[in-house]
Amino acid sequence: METRRVTRHTRAADARLVQVMNVLRVPARLRLLFALDEGELSVTQLIRATRLRQPSVSANLRVLRDAKLVQRRRVANFALYRSSDSTVMRILLDLKQHLAQTGNTKK
């Protein structure tokens, strides 16, 4: 029985990993996450920080929310977004730093 439970857990973890990796394969989503690492931001602030257009920001935030990588908080007539998975953010920042240090970045 223990083997079955571990296999199910591993399969679930693998499925979640695939989901997150698919979400993160879009550069605009990475830009949004890196901007949100600085703190909670509105859509307008994200547009300024990432230089993405509003429809792109909104659509990609929806995908990030669905993947549980970003959370939204409503304040009056607008929404504030923040990163919701500190472990994923730490891994992304570490990977970005590693690639920059080793020269393995695409220019």
CSV table of N, CA, C and O in Angstrom, one decimal:
chain,number,residue,atom,x,y,z
A,1,MET,N,0.8,-1.2,0.0
A,1,MET,CA,0.0,0.0,0.0
A,1,MET,C,0.9,1.3,0.0
A,1,MET,O,0.5,2.2,-0.6
A,2,GLU,N,1.9,1.3,0.7
A,2,GLU,CA,2.8,2.4,0.8
A,2,GLU,C,3.3,2.8,-0.6
A,2,GLU,O,3.4,4.0,-0.9
A,3,THR,N,3.7,1.8,-1.4
A,3,THR,CA,4.2,2.1,-2.7
A,3,THR,C,3.1,2.8,-3.6
A,3,THR,O,3.4,3.7,-4.3
A,4,ARG,N,1.9,2.3,-3.5
A,4,ARG,CA,0.8,3.0,-4.3
A,4,ARG,C,0.6,4.4,-3.9
A,4,ARG,O,0.4,5.3,-4.7
A,5,ARG,N,0.7,4.7,-2.6
A,5,ARG,CA,0.5,6.1,-2.1
A,5,ARG,C,1.6,7.0,-2.6
A,5,ARG,O,1.4,8.1,-3.0
A,6,VAL,N,2.8,6.5,-2.5
A,6,VAL,CA,4.0,7.2,-3.0
A,6,VAL,C,3.9,7.4,-4.5
A,6,VAL,O,4.1,8.5,-5.0
A,7,THR,N,3.4,6.4,-5.2
A,7,THR,CA,3.3,6.6,-6.7
A,7,THR,C,2.2,7.6,-7.0
A,7,THR,O,2.4,8.5,-7.9
A,8,ARG,N,1.1,7.6,-6.3
A,8,ARG,CA,0.0,8.6,-6.5
A,8,ARG,C,0.5,10.0,-6.2
A,8,ARG,O,0.3,10.9,-6.9
A,9,HIS,N,1.2,10.1,-5.1
A,9,HIS,CA,1.8,11.4,-4.7
A,9,HIS,C,2.8,11.9,-5.7
A,9,HIS,O,2.8,13.0,-6.1
A,10,THR,N,3.6,11.0,-6.2
A,10,THR,CA,4.6,11.3,-7.2
A,10,THR,C,3.9,11.8,-8.5
A,10,THR,O,4.3,12.7,-9.1
A,11,ARG,N,2.9,11.0,-8.9
A,11,ARG,CA,2.2,11.4,-10.1
A,11,ARG,C,1.5,12.7,-10.0
A,11,ARG,O,1.5,13.5,-10.9
A,12,ALA,N,1.0,13.0,-8.8
A,12,ALA,CA,0.3,14.3,-8.6
A,12,ALA,C,1.4,15.4,-8.6
A,12,ALA,O,1.1,16.5,-9.2
A,13,ALA,N,2.5,15.2,-8.0
A,13,ALA,CA,3.6,16.2,-8.0
A,13,ALA,C,4.1,16.4,-9.4
A,13,ALA,O,4.4,17.5,-9.8
A,14,ASP,N,4.3,15.3,-10.1
A,14,ASP,CA,4.7,15.4,-11.5
A,14,ASP,C,3.7,16.2,-12.3
A,14,ASP,O,4.1,17.1,-13.2
A,15,ALA,N,2.4,16.0,-12.2
A,15,ALA,CA,1.4,16.7,-12.9
A,15,ALA,C,1.4,18.2,-12.6
A,15,ALA,O,1.3,19.0,-13.5
A,16,ARG,N,1.6,18.5,-11.3
A,16,ARG,CA,1.7,19.9,-10.9
A,16,ARG,C,3.0,20.5,-11.5
A,16,ARG,O,2.9,21.7,-11.9
A,17,LEU,N,4.1,19.8,-11.5
A,17,LEU,CA,5.3,20.4,-12.1
A,17,LEU,C,5.1,20.7,-13.5
A,17,LEU,O,5.5,21.7,-14.0
A,18,VAL,N,4.5,19.8,-14.3
A,18,VAL,CA,4.2,20.0,-15.7
A,18,VAL,C,3.3,21.2,-15.9
A,18,VAL,O,3.6,22.0,-16.7
A,19,GLN,N,2.3,21.3,-15.0
A,19,GLN,CA,1.4,22.5,-15.1
A,19,GLN,C,2.2,23.8,-14.9
A,19,GLN,O,2.0,24.7,-15.7
A,20,VAL,N,3.0,23.8,-13.9
A,20,VAL,CA,3.7,25.1,-13.6
A,20,VAL,C,4.7,25.4,-14.7
A,20,VAL,O,4.8,26.5,-15.1
A,21,MET,N,5.4,24.4,-15.2
A,21,MET,CA,6.4,24.6,-16.3
A,21,MET,C,5.7,25.1,-17.5
A,21,MET,O,6.2,26.0,-18.2
A,22,ASN,N,4.5,24.6,-17.8
A,22,ASN,CA,3.8,25.0,-19.0
A,22,ASN,C,3.4,26.5,-18.8
A,22,ASN,O,3.4,27.3,-19.8
A,23,VAL,N,2.9,26.9,-17.6
A,23,VAL,CA,2.6,28.2,-17.4
A,23,VAL,C,3.8,29.2,-17.5
A,23,VAL,O,3.7,30.2,-18.1
A,24,LEU,N,4.9,28.7,-17.0
A,24,LEU,CA,6.1,29.6,-17.0
A,24,LEU,C,6.9,29.6,-18.3
A,24,LEU,O,7.8,30.4,-18.5
A,25,ARG,N,6.4,28.9,-19.3
A,25,ARG,CA,7.1,28.9,-20.6
A,25,ARG,C,6.9,30.2,-21.4
A,25,ARG,O,7.5,30.4,-22.4
A,26,VAL,N,5.9,31.0,-21.0
A,26,VAL,CA,5.6,32.2,-21.7
A,26,VAL,C,6.4,33.4,-21.0
A,26,VAL,O,6.2,33.7,-19.8
A,27,PRO,N,7.2,34.0,-21.8
A,27,PRO,CA,8.1,35.1,-21.2
A,27,PRO,C,7.3,36.2,-20.5
A,27,PRO,O,7.7,36.7,-19.5
A,28,ALA,N,6.1,36.6,-21.0
A,28,ALA,CA,5.3,37.6,-20.4
A,28,ALA,C,4.9,37.2,-19.0
A,28,ALA,O,4.9,38.1,-18.1
A,29,ARG,N,4.7,36.0,-18.7
A,29,ARG,CA,4.3,35.5,-17.4
A,29,ARG,C,5.5,35.6,-16.5
A,29,ARG,O,5.3,35.9,-15.3
A,30,LEU,N,6.7,35.3,-17.0
A,30,LEU,CA,7.9,35.4,-16.1
A,30,LEU,C,8.1,36.9,-15.8
A,30,LEU,O,8.4,37.2,-14.7
A,31,ARG,N,7.9,37.7,-16.8
A,31,ARG,CA,8.1,39.2,-16.5
A,31,ARG,C,7.1,39.6,-15.4
A,31,ARG,O,7.5,40.4,-14.5
A,32,LEU,N,5.9,39.2,-15.5
A,32,LEU,CA,4.9,39.6,-14.5
A,32,LEU,C,5.3,39.0,-13.1
A,32,LEU,O,5.3,39.8,-12.1
A,33,LEU,N,5.8,37.8,-13.0
A,33,LEU,CA,6.2,37.2,-11.7
A,33,LEU,C,7.4,37.9,-11.2
A,33,LEU,O,7.4,38.2,-10.0
A,34,PHE,N,8.3,38.3,-12.0
A,34,PHE,CA,9.5,39.0,-11.5
A,34,PHE,C,9.1,40.4,-11.0
A,34,PHE,O,9.6,40.9,-10.0
A,35,ALA,N,8.2,41.0,-11.7
A,35,ALA,CA,7.7,42.3,-11.2
A,35,ALA,C,7.0,42.2,-9.9
A,35,ALA,O,7.2,43.0,-9.0
A,36,LEU,N,6.2,41.1,-9.7
A,36,LEU,CA,5.4,40.9,-8.5
A,36,LEU,C,6.3,40.5,-7.3
A,36,LEU,O,5.9,40.6,-6.2
A,37,ASP,N,7.5,40.1,-7.6
A,37,ASP,CA,8.5,39.8,-6.6
A,37,ASP,C,8.8,41.0,-5.8
A,37,ASP,O,9.2,40.9,-4.6
A,38,GLU,N,8.7,42.2,-6.4
A,38,GLU,CA,9.0,43.4,-5.7
A,38,GLU,C,7.9,43.8,-4.7
A,38,GLU,O,8.0,44.7,-3.9
A,39,GLY,N,6.7,43.2,-4.8
A,39,GLY,CA,5.6,43.5,-4.0
A,39,GLY,C,4.3,43.5,-4.7
A,39,GLY,O,4.2,43.2,-5.9
A,40,GLU,N,3.2,43.9,-4.0
A,40,GLU,CA,1.9,43.9,-4.5
A,40,GLU,C,1.7,45.1,-5.5
A,40,GLU,O,2.1,46.2,-5.2
A,41,LEU,N,1.2,44.8,-6.7
A,41,LEU,CA,1.0,45.8,-7.7
A,41,LEU,C,-0.3,45.7,-8.4
A,41,LEU,O,-0.9,44.6,-8.5
A,42,SER,N,-0.8,46.8,-8.9
A,42,SER,CA,-2.0,46.9,-9.7
A,42,SER,C,-1.7,46.6,-11.1
A,42,SER,O,-0.5,46.5,-11.5
A,43,VAL,N,-2.7,46.4,-11.9
A,43,VAL,CA,-2.5,46.2,-13.4
A,43,VAL,C,-1.8,47.3,-14.0
A,43,VAL,O,-0.8,47.1,-14.8
A,44,THR,N,-2.1,48.5,-13.7
A,44,THR,CA,-1.5,49.7,-14.2
A,44,THR,C,0.0,49.7,-13.9
A,44,THR,O,0.9,50.0,-14.7
A,45,GLN,N,0.3,49.4,-12.6
A,45,GLN,CA,1.7,49.3,-12.2
A,45,GLN,C,2.5,48.2,-13.0
A,45,GLN,O,3.6,48.3,-13.3
A,46,LEU,N,1.8,47.1,-13.2
A,46,LEU,CA,2.4,45.9,-13.9
A,46,LEU,C,2.6,46.3,-15.3
A,46,LEU,O,3.7,45.9,-15.9
A,47,ILE,N,1.7,47.0,-15.9
A,47,ILE,CA,1.9,47.5,-17.3
A,47,ILE,C,3.2,48.3,-17.4
A,47,ILE,O,4.0,48.2,-18.3
A,48,ARG,N,3.3,49.3,-16.5
A,48,ARG,CA,4.5,50.1,-16.5
A,48,ARG,C,5.8,49.3,-16.2
A,48,ARG,O,6.8,49.5,-16.9
A,49,ALA,N,5.7,48.4,-15.3
A,49,ALA,CA,6.9,47.6,-14.9
A,49,ALA,C,7.4,46.7,-16.0
A,49,ALA,O,8.6,46.4,-16.2
A,50,THR,N,6.4,46.1,-16.7
A,50,THR,CA,6.8,45.1,-17.7
A,50,THR,C,6.7,45.6,-19.1
A,50,THR,O,7.2,44.9,-20.0
A,51,ARG,N,6.1,46.7,-19.4
A,51,ARG,CA,5.9,47.3,-20.7
A,51,ARG,C,5.1,46.4,-21.6
A,51,ARG,O,5.3,46.3,-22.8
A,52,LEU,N,4.2,45.6,-21.0
A,52,LEU,CA,3.3,44.8,-21.7
A,52,LEU,C,2.0,45.6,-21.9
A,52,LEU,O,1.7,46.5,-21.1
A,53,ARG,N,1.2,45.2,-22.9
A,53,ARG,CA,-0.1,45.9,-23.1
A,53,ARG,C,-1.1,45.3,-22.1
A,53,ARG,O,-1.0,44.2,-21.6
A,54,GLN,N,-2.1,46.1,-21.8
A,54,GLN,CA,-3.1,45.7,-20.8
A,54,GLN,C,-3.8,44.4,-21.1
A,54,GLN,O,-3.9,43.6,-20.2
A,55,PRO,N,-4.2,44.1,-22.3
A,55,PRO,CA,-4.9,42.8,-22.6
A,55,PRO,C,-3.9,41.6,-22.3
A,55,PRO,O,-4.4,40.6,-21.7
A,56,SER,N,-2.7,41.8,-22.6
A,56,SER,CA,-1.7,40.8,-22.3
A,56,SER,C,-1.5,40.6,-20.8
A,56,SER,O,-1.4,39.4,-20.3
A,57,VAL,N,-1.4,41.7,-20.1
A,57,VAL,CA,-1.2,41.6,-18.6
A,57,VAL,C,-2.4,40.9,-18.0
A,57,VAL,O,-2.3,40.0,-17.2
A,58,SER,N,-3.6,41.3,-18.4
A,58,SER,CA,-4.8,40.7,-17.8
A,58,SER,C,-4.9,39.2,-18.1
A,58,SER,O,-5.2,38.4,-17.2
A,59,ALA,N,-4.7,38.9,-19.4
A,59,ALA,CA,-4.8,37.5,-19.8
A,59,ALA,C,-3.8,36.6,-19.1
A,59,ALA,O,-4.1,35.5,-18.6
A,60,ASN,N,-2.6,37.1,-19.0
A,60,ASN,CA,-1.5,36.3,-18.3
A,60,ASN,C,-1.7,36.3,-16.8
A,60,ASN,O,-1.3,35.2,-16.2
A,61,LEU,N,-2.2,37.3,-16.2
A,61,LEU,CA,-2.5,37.2,-14.8
A,61,LEU,C,-3.6,36.2,-14.5
A,61,LEU,O,-3.5,35.5,-13.5
A,62,ARG,N,-4.5,36.1,-15.4
A,62,ARG,CA,-5.6,35.1,-15.2
A,62,ARG,C,-5.0,33.7,-15.2
A,62,ARG,O,-5.3,32.8,-14.4
A,63,VAL,N,-4.0,33.4,-16.1
A,63,VAL,CA,-3.4,32.1,-16.2
A,63,VAL,C,-2.6,31.9,-14.9
A,63,VAL,O,-2.6,30.8,-14.4
A,64,LEU,N,-1.8,32.9,-14.5
A,64,LEU,CA,-1.0,32.7,-13.3
A,64,LEU,C,-1.9,32.5,-12.0
A,64,LEU,O,-1.5,31.7,-11.2
A,65,ARG,N,-3.1,33.2,-12.0
A,65,ARG,CA,-4.0,32.9,-10.9
A,65,ARG,C,-4.5,31.5,-10.9
A,65,ARG,O,-4.6,30.9,-9.9
A,66,ASP,N,-4.9,31.1,-12.1
A,66,ASP,CA,-5.5,29.7,-12.3
A,66,ASP,C,-4.4,28.7,-11.8
A,66,ASP,O,-4.8,27.6,-11.3
A,67,ALA,N,-3.2,29.0,-12.1
A,67,ALA,CA,-2.1,28.1,-11.7
A,67,ALA,C,-1.7,28.2,-10.2
A,67,ALA,O,-0.8,27.6,-9.7
A,68,LYS,N,-2.4,29.2,-9.5
A,68,LYS,CA,-2.1,29.4,-8.1
A,68,LYS,C,-0.7,30.0,-7.8
A,68,LYS,O,-0.1,29.8,-6.8
A,69,LEU,N,-0.2,30.7,-8.8
A,69,LEU,CA,1.1,31.4,-8.7
A,69,LEU,C,1.0,32.8,-8.3
A,69,LEU,O,1.9,33.5,-7.9
A,70,VAL,N,-0.2,33.4,-8.5
A,70,VAL,CA,-0.5,34.8,-8.2
A,70,VAL,C,-1.9,34.9,-7.5
A,70,VAL,O,-2.8,34.1,-7.8
A,71,GLN,N,-2.0,35.8,-6.5
A,71,GLN,CA,-3.2,36.0,-5.8
A,71,GLN,C,-3.7,37.5,-6.1
A,71,GLN,O,-2.8,38.4,-6.3
A,72,ARG,N,-5.0,37.7,-6.1
A,72,ARG,CA,-5.6,39.0,-6.3
A,72,ARG,C,-6.3,39.4,-5.1
A,72,ARG,O,-7.0,38.6,-4.4
A,73,ARG,N,-6.2,40.7,-4.8
A,73,ARG,CA,-6.9,41.3,-3.7
A,73,ARG,C,-7.6,42.5,-4.2
A,73,ARG,O,-7.0,43.4,-4.8
A,74,ARG,N,-8.9,42.6,-4.0
A,74,ARG,CA,-9.7,43.7,-4.5
A,74,ARG,C,-9.7,44.9,-3.4
A,74,ARG,O,-9.8,44.6,-2.2
A,75,VAL,N,-9.4,46.1,-3.9
A,75,VAL,CA,-9.4,47.3,-3.1
A,75,VAL,C,-10.2,48.3,-3.9
A,75,VAL,O,-9.8,48.8,-4.9
A,76,ALA,N,-11.4,48.7,-3.3
A,76,ALA,CA,-12.3,49.6,-4.0
A,76,ALA,C,-12.6,49.1,-5.4
A,76,ALA,O,-13.1,48.1,-5.6
A,77,ASN,N,-12.2,50.0,-6.4
A,77,ASN,CA,-12.5,49.6,-7.8
A,77,ASN,C,-11.4,49.0,-8.6
A,77,ASN,O,-11.4,48.9,-9.8
A,78,PHE,N,-10.3,48.6,-7.9
A,78,PHE,CA,-9.2,48.0,-8.6
A,78,PHE,C,-8.7,46.7,-7.9
A,78,PHE,O,-9.1,46.5,-6.7
A,79,ALA,N,-7.8,46.0,-8.5
A,79,ALA,CA,-7.3,44.8,-7.9
A,79,ALA,C,-5.8,44.9,-7.8
A,79,ALA,O,-5.1,45.6,-8.6
A,80,LEU,N,-5.3,44.4,-6.7
A,80,LEU,CA,-3.8,44.3,-6.5
A,80,LEU,C,-3.4,42.8,-6.6
A,80,LEU,O,-4.1,41.9,-6.1
A,81,TYR,N,-2.3,42.6,-7.2
A,81,TYR,CA,-1.8,41.2,-7.4
A,81,TYR,C,-0.5,41.1,-6.7
A,81,TYR,O,0.3,42.0,-6.5
A,82,ARG,N,-0.3,39.8,-6.2
A,82,ARG,CA,1.0,39.5,-5.6
A,82,ARG,C,1.4,38.0,-5.9
A,82,ARG,O,0.5,37.2,-6.2
A,83,SER,N,2.6,37.7,-5.8
A,83,SER,CA,3.1,36.4,-6.0
A,83,SER,C,2.6,35.5,-4.8
A,83,SER,O,2.6,36.0,-3.7
A,84,SER,N,2.1,34.3,-5.1
A,84,SER,CA,1.5,33.5,-4.0
A,84,SER,C,2.3,32.3,-3.7
A,84,SER,O,2.0,31.5,-2.8
A,85,ASP,N,3.4,32.0,-4.4
A,85,ASP,CA,4.2,30.8,-4.1
A,85,ASP,C,5.7,31.2,-4.0
A,85,ASP,O,6.4,31.3,-5.0
A,86,SER,N,6.1,31.4,-2.8
A,86,SER,CA,7.5,31.9,-2.5
A,86,SER,C,8.5,30.9,-2.9
A,86,SER,O,9.6,31.3,-3.3
A,87,THR,N,8.2,29.6,-2.9
A,87,THR,CA,9.2,28.6,-3.3
A,87,THR,C,9.4,28.7,-4.8
A,87,THR,O,10.6,28.6,-5.2
A,88,VAL,N,8.4,28.8,-5.6
A,88,VAL,CA,8.5,28.9,-7.0
A,88,VAL,C,9.3,30.2,-7.3
A,88,VAL,O,10.2,30.1,-8.2
A,89,MET,N,9.0,31.3,-6.7
A,89,MET,CA,9.7,32.5,-6.9
A,89,MET,C,11.2,32.4,-6.6
A,89,MET,O,12.1,32.8,-7.3
A,90,ARG,N,11.5,31.7,-5.5
A,90,ARG,CA,12.9,31.5,-5.1
A,90,ARG,C,13.7,30.7,-6.1
A,90,ARG,O,14.8,31.0,-6.5
A,91,ILE,N,13.0,29.6,-6.6
A,91,ILE,CA,13.6,28.8,-7.6
A,91,ILE,C,13.9,29.6,-8.9
A,91,ILE,O,15.0,29.5,-9.5
A,92,LEU,N,12.9,30.4,-9.3
A,92,LEU,CA,13.0,31.2,-10.5
A,92,LEU,C,14.1,32.2,-10.4
A,92,LEU,O,15.0,32.4,-11.3
A,93,LEU,N,14.2,32.9,-9.3
A,93,LEU,CA,15.2,33.9,-9.0
A,93,LEU,C,16.6,33.3,-9.0
A,93,LEU,O,17.6,33.8,-9.5
A,94,ASP,N,16.7,32.1,-8.3
A,94,ASP,CA,18.0,31.4,-8.3
A,94,ASP,C,18.4,31.0,-9.6
A,94,ASP,O,19.6,31.1,-10.0
A,95,LEU,N,17.5,30.5,-10.4
A,95,LEU,CA,17.8,30.0,-11.8
A,95,LEU,C,18.3,31.2,-12.6
A,95,LEU,O,19.2,31.1,-13.4
A,96,LYS,N,17.5,32.3,-12.5
A,96,LYS,CA,17.9,33.5,-13.3
A,96,LYS,C,19.3,34.0,-12.9
A,96,LYS,O,20.1,34.3,-13.8
A,97,GLN,N,19.6,34.0,-11.6
A,97,GLN,CA,20.9,34.4,-11.2
A,97,GLN,C,22.0,33.5,-11.7
A,97,GLN,O,23.0,33.9,-12.1
A,98,HIS,N,21.7,32.2,-11.6
A,98,HIS,CA,22.7,31.2,-12.0
A,98,HIS,C,23.0,31.3,-13.5
A,98,HIS,O,24.2,31.3,-13.9
A,99,LEU,N,22.0,31.5,-14.3
A,99,LEU,CA,22.2,31.6,-15.7
A,99,LEU,C,22.9,32.9,-16.1
A,99,LEU,O,23.8,32.9,-17.0
A,100,ALA,N,22.7,34.0,-15.3
A,100,ALA,CA,23.4,35.2,-15.6
A,100,ALA,C,24.9,35.1,-15.2
A,100,ALA,O,25.8,35.6,-15.9
A,101,GLN,N,25.2,34.4,-14.1
A,101,GLN,CA,26.5,34.2,-13.6
A,101,GLN,C,27.3,33.2,-14.5
A,101,GLN,O,28.5,33.4,-14.7
A,102,THR,N,26.7,32.3,-15.1
A,102,THR,CA,27.4,31.3,-16.0
A,102,THR,C,27.4,31.7,-17.4
A,102,THR,O,28.0,31.0,-18.3
A,103,GLY,N,26.7,32.8,-17.8
A,103,GLY,CA,26.7,33.3,-19.1
A,103,GLY,C,25.8,32.5,-20.0
A,103,GLY,O,25.9,32.5,-21.2
A,104,ASN,N,24.9,31.7,-19.4
A,104,ASN,CA,24.0,30.9,-20.2
A,104,ASN,C,22.6,31.6,-20.4
A,104,ASN,O,21.6,31.0,-20.3
A,105,THR,N,22.7,32.9,-20.8
A,105,THR,CA,21.5,33.6,-21.1
A,105,THR,C,21.5,34.0,-22.5
A,105,THR,O,22.5,34.3,-23.2
A,106,LYS,N,20.3,34.0,-23.1
A,106,LYS,CA,20.1,34.3,-24.5
A,106,LYS,C,20.0,35.8,-24.6
A,106,LYS,O,19.3,36.5,-23.9
A,107,LYS,N,20.7,36.4,-25.5
A,107,LYS,CA,20.8,37.9,-25.7
A,107,LYS,C,20.0,38.3,-26.9
A,107,LYS,O,19.8,37.6,-27.8
